[in-house]
């Protein structure tokens, strides 16, 4: 049953439809090196910006409390309902 499921979901799989880009790039580099060309590494790409979640939370709390980060004053307002 598992084989039937795999065969039904993959259908006719043709590996030649998917070029091996890694191997072709590597082959180009090897051929360039054999030809005596200087190989220069590509500049390292900058990774995604890492966010410190704890620091972001502290900044959000500070914004809610006020820009100086002081604790908000406690107010003791009492709501009084008028009785008619």
mmCIF file of C-alpha atoms in Angstrom:
data_model
loop_
_atom_site.group_PDB
_atom_site.id
_atom_site.type_symbol
_atom_site.label_atom_id
_atom_site.label_comp_id
_atom_site.label_asym_id
_atom_site.label_seq_id
_atom_site.Cartn_x
_atom_site.Cartn_y
_atom_site.Cartn_z
ATOM 1 C CA UNK A 1 0.000 0.000 0.000
ATOM 2 C CA UNK A 2 2.895 2.395 0.798
ATOM 3 C CA UNK A 3 4.491 1.761 -2.598
ATOM 4 C CA UNK A 4 1.184 2.447 -4.315
ATOM 5 C CA UNK A 5 0.812 5.729 -2.420
ATOM 6 C CA UNK A 6 4.348 6.879 -3.272
ATOM 7 C CA UNK A 7 3.995 5.913 -6.911
ATOM 8 C CA UNK A 8 0.624 7.646 -7.173
ATOM 9 C CA UNK A 9 1.930 10.875 -5.654
ATOM 10 C CA UNK A 10 5.180 11.062 -7.606
ATOM 11 C CA UNK A 11 3.952 9.926 -10.974
ATOM 12 C CA UNK A 12 6.670 9.739 -13.610
ATOM 13 C CA UNK A 13 9.660 11.397 -11.997
ATOM 14 C CA UNK A 14 12.225 12.652 -14.498
ATOM 15 C CA UNK A 15 15.449 13.645 -12.795
ATOM 16 C CA UNK A 16 16.744 15.313 -15.962
ATOM 17 C CA UNK A 17 14.104 18.043 -15.533
ATOM 18 C CA UNK A 18 16.014 19.286 -12.487
ATOM 19 C CA UNK A 19 19.509 20.540 -13.321
ATOM 20 C CA UNK A 20 22.244 20.088 -10.730
ATOM 21 C CA UNK A 21 23.322 23.705 -10.315
ATOM 22 C CA UNK A 22 25.819 22.957 -7.565
ATOM 23 C CA UNK A 23 27.748 20.484 -9.690
ATOM 24 C CA UNK A 24 27.762 22.768 -12.736
ATOM 25 C CA UNK A 25 29.025 25.749 -10.707
ATOM 26 C CA UNK A 26 31.666 23.569 -9.082
ATOM 27 C CA UNK A 27 32.745 22.285 -12.493
ATOM 28 C CA UNK A 28 33.075 25.884 -13.737
ATOM 29 C CA UNK A 29 35.263 26.760 -10.741
ATOM 30 C CA UNK A 30 37.480 23.715 -11.304
ATOM 31 C CA UNK A 31 37.894 24.538 -14.990
ATOM 32 C CA UNK A 32 38.770 28.152 -14.164
ATOM 33 C CA UNK A 33 41.342 27.006 -11.600
ATOM 34 C CA UNK A 34 42.906 24.570 -14.095
ATOM 35 C CA UNK A 35 43.064 27.381 -16.670
ATOM 36 C CA UNK A 36 45.112 29.419 -14.173
ATOM 37 C CA UNK A 37 42.487 31.992 -13.343
ATOM 38 C CA UNK A 38 42.438 33.445 -9.863
ATOM 39 C CA UNK A 39 39.416 32.305 -7.906
ATOM 40 C CA UNK A 40 37.898 35.000 -5.733
ATOM 41 C CA UNK A 41 35.367 34.041 -3.113
ATOM 42 C CA UNK A 42 32.055 35.810 -3.306
ATOM 43 C CA UNK A 43 31.500 38.323 -0.531
ATOM 44 C CA UNK A 44 29.727 36.828 2.428
ATOM 45 C CA UNK A 45 26.080 37.675 2.375
ATOM 46 C CA UNK A 46 24.722 39.365 5.422
ATOM 47 C CA UNK A 47 22.416 37.073 7.336
ATOM 48 C CA UNK A 48 18.993 38.033 8.559
ATOM 49 C CA UNK A 49 18.797 40.572 11.339
ATOM 50 C CA UNK A 50 18.566 38.812 14.672
ATOM 51 C CA UNK A 51 16.190 40.403 17.132
ATOM 52 C CA UNK A 52 16.738 40.047 20.849
ATOM 53 C CA UNK A 53 13.189 39.319 21.968
ATOM 54 C CA UNK A 54 13.864 40.207 25.590
ATOM 55 C CA UNK A 55 15.266 43.612 24.618
ATOM 56 C CA UNK A 56 12.334 44.243 22.265
ATOM 57 C CA UNK A 57 9.922 43.399 25.084
ATOM 58 C CA UNK A 58 11.722 45.754 27.476
ATOM 59 C CA UNK A 59 11.537 48.548 24.908
ATOM 60 C CA UNK A 60 7.825 47.950 24.384
ATOM 61 C CA UNK A 61 7.192 48.068 28.115
ATOM 62 C CA UNK A 62 9.253 51.262 28.394
ATOM 63 C CA UNK A 63 7.172 52.862 25.606
ATOM 64 C CA UNK A 64 3.960 51.997 27.432
ATOM 65 C CA UNK A 65 5.274 53.347 30.730
ATOM 66 C CA UNK A 66 6.711 56.479 29.176
ATOM 67 C CA UNK A 67 9.908 57.405 27.438
ATOM 68 C CA UNK A 68 11.998 57.622 30.597
ATOM 69 C CA UNK A 69 11.179 54.073 31.699
ATOM 70 C CA UNK A 70 9.793 55.199 35.046
ATOM 71 C CA UNK A 71 7.034 53.189 36.627
ATOM 72 C CA UNK A 72 3.584 54.647 36.110
ATOM 73 C CA UNK A 73 1.938 56.289 39.084
ATOM 74 C CA UNK A 74 -0.747 54.321 40.772
ATOM 75 C CA UNK A 75 -3.994 56.163 40.783
ATOM 76 C CA UNK A 76 -6.717 55.458 43.235
ATOM 77 C CA UNK A 77 -9.666 56.794 41.358
ATOM 78 C CA UNK A 78 -12.938 55.465 42.471
ATOM 79 C CA UNK A 79 -15.763 55.357 40.072
ATOM 80 C CA UNK A 80 -18.886 56.558 41.747
ATOM 81 C CA UNK A 81 -22.189 55.701 40.222
ATOM 82 C CA UNK A 82 -24.980 58.118 40.807
ATOM 83 C CA UNK A 83 -28.055 56.521 42.118
ATOM 84 C CA UNK A 84 -31.196 58.280 41.053
#
